[in-house]
């Protein structure tokens, strides 16, 4: 396989992953126990400190990829802003845009870089769940720490 072919196969895999994620909103939501809102924005369920599957998955994904910069429980670090605050301001589309494309702060120091995760299947295929988790945190519905999964 040439490098080019390998790249194309990789992109195809990522793309099909992203598409099946989008198409599967119904079934995934049913399985997650937290339906998407009427506008297609993912929602979460928190009941007695227990969360739906999707939100729990988001908790796990966040703490495997994002927490190194954004801190445990999304509470921020010296590297990156607290997403518990950001998600009060950013809507779902803005959230996806930043995570997929990344962003470079052009401010005084200009040294803070949010990497692009658009080609990382560990992130792209779980964007909705990461959003669910962060939104639950931002809304104050979910305290820090490892949540329990509803029904399990
Ligand atoms: C290498 C460090 C690093 C990692 C890993 C990282 N980020 Fe970031 N992120 C940043 C920095 C730095 C910023 C601020 C960039 C700026 O202001 O230009 C940022 C900004 C953001 C923003 C916009 C915040 C706002 O207030 O506008 C979102 C949303 C975000 N990151 C989500 C994520 C998610 C989700 C993950 C995991 C998939 C992640 N980040 C992983 C460093 C990181």
mmCIF file of C-alpha atoms and ligand atoms in Angstrom:
data_model
loop_
_atom_site.group_PDB
_atom_site.id
_atom_site.type_symbol
_atom_site.label_atom_id
_atom_site.label_comp_id
_atom_site.label_asym_id
_atom_site.label_seq_id
_atom_site.Cartn_x
_atom_site.Cartn_y
_atom_site.Cartn_z
ATOM 1 C CA UNK A 1 0.000 0.000 0.000
ATOM 2 C CA UNK A 2 1.357 3.398 -0.833
ATOM 3 C CA UNK A 3 1.285 6.108 1.805
ATOM 4 C CA UNK A 4 -1.368 7.810 -0.250
ATOM 5 C CA UNK A 5 -3.618 4.757 -0.304
ATOM 6 C CA UNK A 6 -3.129 4.220 3.385
ATOM 7 C CA UNK A 7 -4.123 7.803 4.056
ATOM 8 C CA UNK A 8 -7.222 7.398 1.923
ATOM 9 C CA UNK A 9 -8.231 4.199 3.704
ATOM 10 C CA UNK A 10 -7.752 5.947 7.030
ATOM 11 C CA UNK A 11 -9.870 8.898 5.940
ATOM 12 C CA UNK A 12 -12.565 6.561 4.652
ATOM 13 C CA UNK A 13 -12.654 4.779 8.000
ATOM 14 C CA UNK A 14 -12.882 8.036 9.904
ATOM 15 C CA UNK A 15 -15.565 9.323 7.573
ATOM 16 C CA UNK A 16 -17.672 6.177 7.738
ATOM 17 C CA UNK A 17 -17.297 6.260 11.501
ATOM 18 C CA UNK A 18 -18.470 9.857 11.620
ATOM 19 C CA UNK A 19 -21.367 9.148 9.252
ATOM 20 C CA UNK A 20 -22.578 6.033 11.005
ATOM 21 C CA UNK A 21 -22.408 8.030 14.222
ATOM 22 C CA UNK A 22 -24.658 10.667 12.705
ATOM 23 C CA UNK A 23 -27.073 8.183 11.148
ATOM 24 C CA UNK A 24 -27.256 6.149 14.336
ATOM 25 C CA UNK A 25 -28.525 9.018 16.470
ATOM 26 C CA UNK A 26 -31.849 7.269 17.077
ATOM 27 C CA UNK A 27 -30.582 3.835 18.144
ATOM 28 C CA UNK A 28 -27.566 5.253 19.952
ATOM 29 C CA UNK A 29 -29.767 7.640 21.863
ATOM 30 C CA UNK A 30 -32.136 4.822 22.809
ATOM 31 C CA UNK A 31 -29.207 2.785 24.030
ATOM 32 C CA UNK A 32 -27.811 5.833 25.778
ATOM 33 C CA UNK A 33 -31.094 6.462 27.495
ATOM 34 C CA UNK A 34 -30.738 10.177 26.709
ATOM 35 C CA UNK A 35 -32.453 11.228 23.473
ATOM 36 C CA UNK A 36 -31.130 14.056 21.324
ATOM 37 C CA UNK A 37 -33.179 17.233 21.664
ATOM 38 C CA UNK A 38 -35.535 18.294 18.861
ATOM 39 C CA UNK A 39 -32.698 20.338 17.337
ATOM 40 C CA UNK A 40 -30.430 17.263 17.219
ATOM 41 C CA UNK A 41 -28.302 18.479 20.121
ATOM 42 C CA UNK A 42 -27.263 15.575 22.379
ATOM 43 C CA UNK A 43 -28.682 15.614 25.882
ATOM 44 C CA UNK A 44 -27.785 13.858 29.114
ATOM 45 C CA UNK A 45 -29.569 12.233 32.005
ATOM 46 C CA UNK A 46 -28.356 12.642 35.572
ATOM 47 C CA UNK A 47 -30.411 10.937 38.258
ATOM 48 C CA UNK A 48 -29.154 10.641 41.832
ATOM 49 C CA UNK A 49 -25.614 11.163 40.591
ATOM 50 C CA UNK A 50 -26.036 8.396 38.001
ATOM 51 C CA UNK A 51 -25.702 9.131 34.289
ATOM 52 C CA UNK A 52 -26.829 7.606 30.992
ATOM 53 C CA UNK A 53 -24.374 5.471 29.010
ATOM 54 C CA UNK A 54 -23.423 8.238 26.577
ATOM 55 C CA UNK A 55 -22.570 10.713 29.310
ATOM 56 C CA UNK A 56 -20.554 8.035 31.086
ATOM 57 C CA UNK A 57 -18.680 7.275 27.882
ATOM 58 C CA UNK A 58 -18.044 11.009 27.505
ATOM 59 C CA UNK A 59 -16.582 11.095 31.000
ATOM 60 C CA UNK A 60 -14.207 8.268 30.061
ATOM 61 C CA UNK A 61 -13.224 9.735 26.690
ATOM 62 C CA UNK A 62 -12.641 13.154 28.182
ATOM 63 C CA UNK A 63 -10.342 11.682 30.804
ATOM 64 C CA UNK A 64 -8.378 9.678 28.285
ATOM 65 C CA UNK A 65 -7.749 12.477 25.771
ATOM 66 C CA UNK A 66 -8.668 15.974 26.954
ATOM 67 C CA UNK A 67 -7.958 16.142 30.686
ATOM 68 C CA UNK A 68 -4.185 16.381 30.240
ATOM 69 C CA UNK A 69 -4.754 19.993 29.178
ATOM 70 C CA UNK A 70 -8.273 20.828 30.348
ATOM 71 C CA UNK A 71 -7.850 19.314 33.801
ATOM 72 C CA UNK A 72 -9.698 16.630 35.753
ATOM 73 C CA UNK A 73 -13.457 17.149 35.763
ATOM 74 C CA UNK A 74 -12.924 19.736 32.987
ATOM 75 C CA UNK A 75 -12.004 22.279 35.622
ATOM 76 C CA UNK A 76 -9.065 23.717 33.673
ATOM 77 C CA UNK A 77 -5.291 23.874 34.104
ATOM 78 C CA UNK A 78 -2.474 26.241 33.304
ATOM 79 C CA UNK A 79 -2.484 24.766 29.779
ATOM 80 C CA UNK A 80 -6.102 25.191 28.808
ATOM 81 C CA UNK A 81 -9.373 26.800 29.901
ATOM 82 C CA UNK A 82 -11.959 25.120 32.163
ATOM 83 C CA UNK A 83 -14.525 23.593 29.821
ATOM 84 C CA UNK A 84 -17.077 23.645 32.660
ATOM 85 C CA UNK A 85 -17.176 27.381 31.936
ATOM 86 C CA UNK A 86 -16.688 27.251 28.159
ATOM 87 C CA UNK A 87 -19.724 25.024 27.671
ATOM 88 C CA UNK A 88 -21.941 27.628 29.307
ATOM 89 C CA UNK A 89 -21.085 29.911 26.381
ATOM 90 C CA UNK A 90 -20.333 27.625 23.405
ATOM 91 C CA UNK A 91 -23.214 25.926 21.634
ATOM 92 C CA UNK A 92 -23.017 22.390 20.218
ATOM 93 C CA UNK A 93 -21.883 23.522 16.747
ATOM 94 C CA UNK A 94 -19.214 25.838 18.127
ATOM 95 C CA UNK A 95 -17.982 23.034 20.382
ATOM 96 C CA UNK A 96 -17.681 20.619 17.445
ATOM 97 C CA UNK A 97 -15.975 23.245 15.310
ATOM 98 C CA UNK A 98 -13.210 23.878 17.874
ATOM 99 C CA UNK A 99 -12.602 20.195 18.616
ATOM 100 C CA UNK A 100 -12.511 19.152 14.965
ATOM 101 C CA UNK A 101 -10.450 22.054 13.636
ATOM 102 C CA UNK A 102 -8.475 23.091 16.705
ATOM 103 C CA UNK A 103 -7.635 26.650 17.553
ATOM 104 C CA UNK A 104 -4.581 28.773 18.168
ATOM 105 C CA UNK A 105 -4.784 31.657 20.597
ATOM 106 C CA UNK A 106 -3.476 34.755 18.872
ATOM 107 C CA UNK A 107 -3.364 36.682 22.146
ATOM 108 C CA UNK A 108 -0.404 38.276 23.906
ATOM 109 C CA UNK A 109 1.554 35.053 24.416
ATOM 110 C CA UNK A 110 0.103 33.127 21.485
ATOM 111 C CA UNK A 111 1.439 29.865 22.878
ATOM 112 C CA UNK A 112 -1.825 28.144 23.743
ATOM 113 C CA UNK A 113 -2.814 25.654 21.110
ATOM 114 C CA UNK A 114 -5.928 23.531 20.987
ATOM 115 C CA UNK A 115 -4.946 20.601 18.722
ATOM 116 C CA UNK A 116 -7.207 19.521 15.881
ATOM 117 C CA UNK A 117 -8.925 16.197 16.593
ATOM 118 C CA UNK A 118 -10.739 15.941 13.258
ATOM 119 C CA UNK A 119 -8.766 12.845 12.232
ATOM 120 C CA UNK A 120 -8.733 11.141 15.614
ATOM 121 C CA UNK A 121 -11.423 8.424 15.673
ATOM 122 C CA UNK A 122 -11.141 8.169 19.476
ATOM 123 C CA UNK A 123 -12.530 11.677 19.591
ATOM 124 C CA UNK A 124 -14.570 12.155 16.408
ATOM 125 C CA UNK A 125 -16.658 9.043 16.992
ATOM 126 C CA UNK A 126 -17.456 10.104 20.547
ATOM 127 C CA UNK A 127 -17.929 13.854 20.116
ATOM 128 C CA UNK A 128 -21.597 13.675 21.111
ATOM 129 C CA UNK A 129 -20.812 11.798 24.301
ATOM 130 C CA UNK A 130 -17.975 14.156 25.229
ATOM 131 C CA UNK A 131 -20.408 17.015 24.686
ATOM 132 C CA UNK A 132 -23.011 15.295 26.901
ATOM 133 C CA UNK A 133 -20.522 14.951 29.729
ATOM 134 C CA UNK A 134 -19.175 18.504 29.449
ATOM 135 C CA UNK A 135 -22.654 20.012 29.175
ATOM 136 C CA UNK A 136 -23.794 18.148 32.293
ATOM 137 C CA UNK A 137 -20.761 19.535 34.107
ATOM 138 C CA UNK A 138 -21.327 23.082 32.769
ATOM 139 C CA UNK A 139 -25.015 23.013 33.751
ATOM 140 C CA UNK A 140 -24.032 22.091 37.291
ATOM 141 C CA UNK A 141 -26.022 18.856 36.961
ATOM 142 C CA UNK A 142 -23.007 16.641 37.518
ATOM 143 C CA UNK A 143 -20.391 17.070 40.247
ATOM 144 C CA UNK A 144 -16.728 16.191 39.636
ATOM 145 C CA UNK A 145 -15.420 12.679 40.012
ATOM 146 C CA UNK A 146 -16.337 9.395 38.385
ATOM 147 C CA UNK A 147 -20.099 9.111 37.913
ATOM 148 C CA UNK A 148 -22.070 5.874 38.252
ATOM 149 C CA UNK A 149 -23.860 4.486 35.232
ATOM 150 C CA UNK A 150 -27.642 4.323 35.362
ATOM 151 C CA UNK A 151 -28.881 0.781 35.598
ATOM 152 C CA UNK A 152 -25.463 -0.719 35.990
HETATM 153 C C1 LIG B 1 -2.569 19.838 24.156
HETATM 154 C C2 LIG B 1 -3.541 20.454 25.048
HETATM 155 C C3 LIG B 1 -5.030 20.253 24.727
HETATM 156 C C4 LIG B 1 -5.723 19.064 24.598
HETATM 157 C C5 LIG B 1 -5.194 17.633 24.689
HETATM 158 C C6 LIG B 1 -7.104 19.448 24.366
HETATM 159 N N1 LIG B 1 -7.231 20.809 24.353
HETATM 160 FE FE1 LIG B 1 -8.953 21.854 24.071
HETATM 161 N N2 LIG B 1 -7.918 23.619 24.182
HETATM 162 C C7 LIG B 1 -6.569 23.720 24.468
HETATM 163 C C8 LIG B 1 -6.209 25.134 24.537
HETATM 164 C C9 LIG B 1 -4.831 25.699 24.845
HETATM 165 C C10 LIG B 1 -7.400 25.862 24.271
HETATM 166 C C11 LIG B 1 -7.551 27.391 24.177
HETATM 167 C C12 LIG B 1 -7.216 27.760 22.739
HETATM 168 C C13 LIG B 1 -7.468 29.209 22.440
HETATM 169 O O1 LIG B 1 -8.014 29.919 23.282
HETATM 170 O O2 LIG B 1 -7.136 29.632 21.323
HETATM 171 C C14 LIG B 1 -8.440 24.878 24.062
HETATM 172 C C15 LIG B 1 -9.748 25.195 23.767
HETATM 173 C C16 LIG B 1 -10.789 24.286 23.699
HETATM 174 C C17 LIG B 1 -12.178 24.633 23.515
HETATM 175 C C18 LIG B 1 -12.723 26.060 23.370
HETATM 176 C C19 LIG B 1 -12.865 26.648 24.753
HETATM 177 C C20 LIG B 1 -13.394 28.054 24.776
HETATM 178 O O3 LIG B 1 -13.607 28.568 25.891
HETATM 179 O O4 LIG B 1 -13.582 28.670 23.725
HETATM 180 C C21 LIG B 1 -12.891 23.469 23.527
HETATM 181 C C22 LIG B 1 -14.402 23.322 23.389
HETATM 182 C C23 LIG B 1 -11.933 22.392 23.710
HETATM 183 N N3 LIG B 1 -10.673 22.931 23.810
HETATM 184 C C24 LIG B 1 -12.283 21.056 23.799
HETATM 185 C C25 LIG B 1 -11.363 20.015 23.920
HETATM 186 C C26 LIG B 1 -11.728 18.611 23.932
HETATM 187 C C27 LIG B 1 -13.150 18.078 23.866
HETATM 188 C C28 LIG B 1 -10.558 17.912 24.023
HETATM 189 C C29 LIG B 1 -10.387 16.402 23.984
HETATM 190 C C30 LIG B 1 -10.920 15.751 22.819
HETATM 191 C C31 LIG B 1 -9.482 18.875 24.075
HETATM 192 N N4 LIG B 1 -9.994 20.138 24.014
HETATM 193 C C32 LIG B 1 -8.139 18.530 24.195
HETATM 194 C C33 LIG B 1 -5.679 22.679 24.667
HETATM 195 C C34 LIG B 1 -5.984 21.343 24.581
#
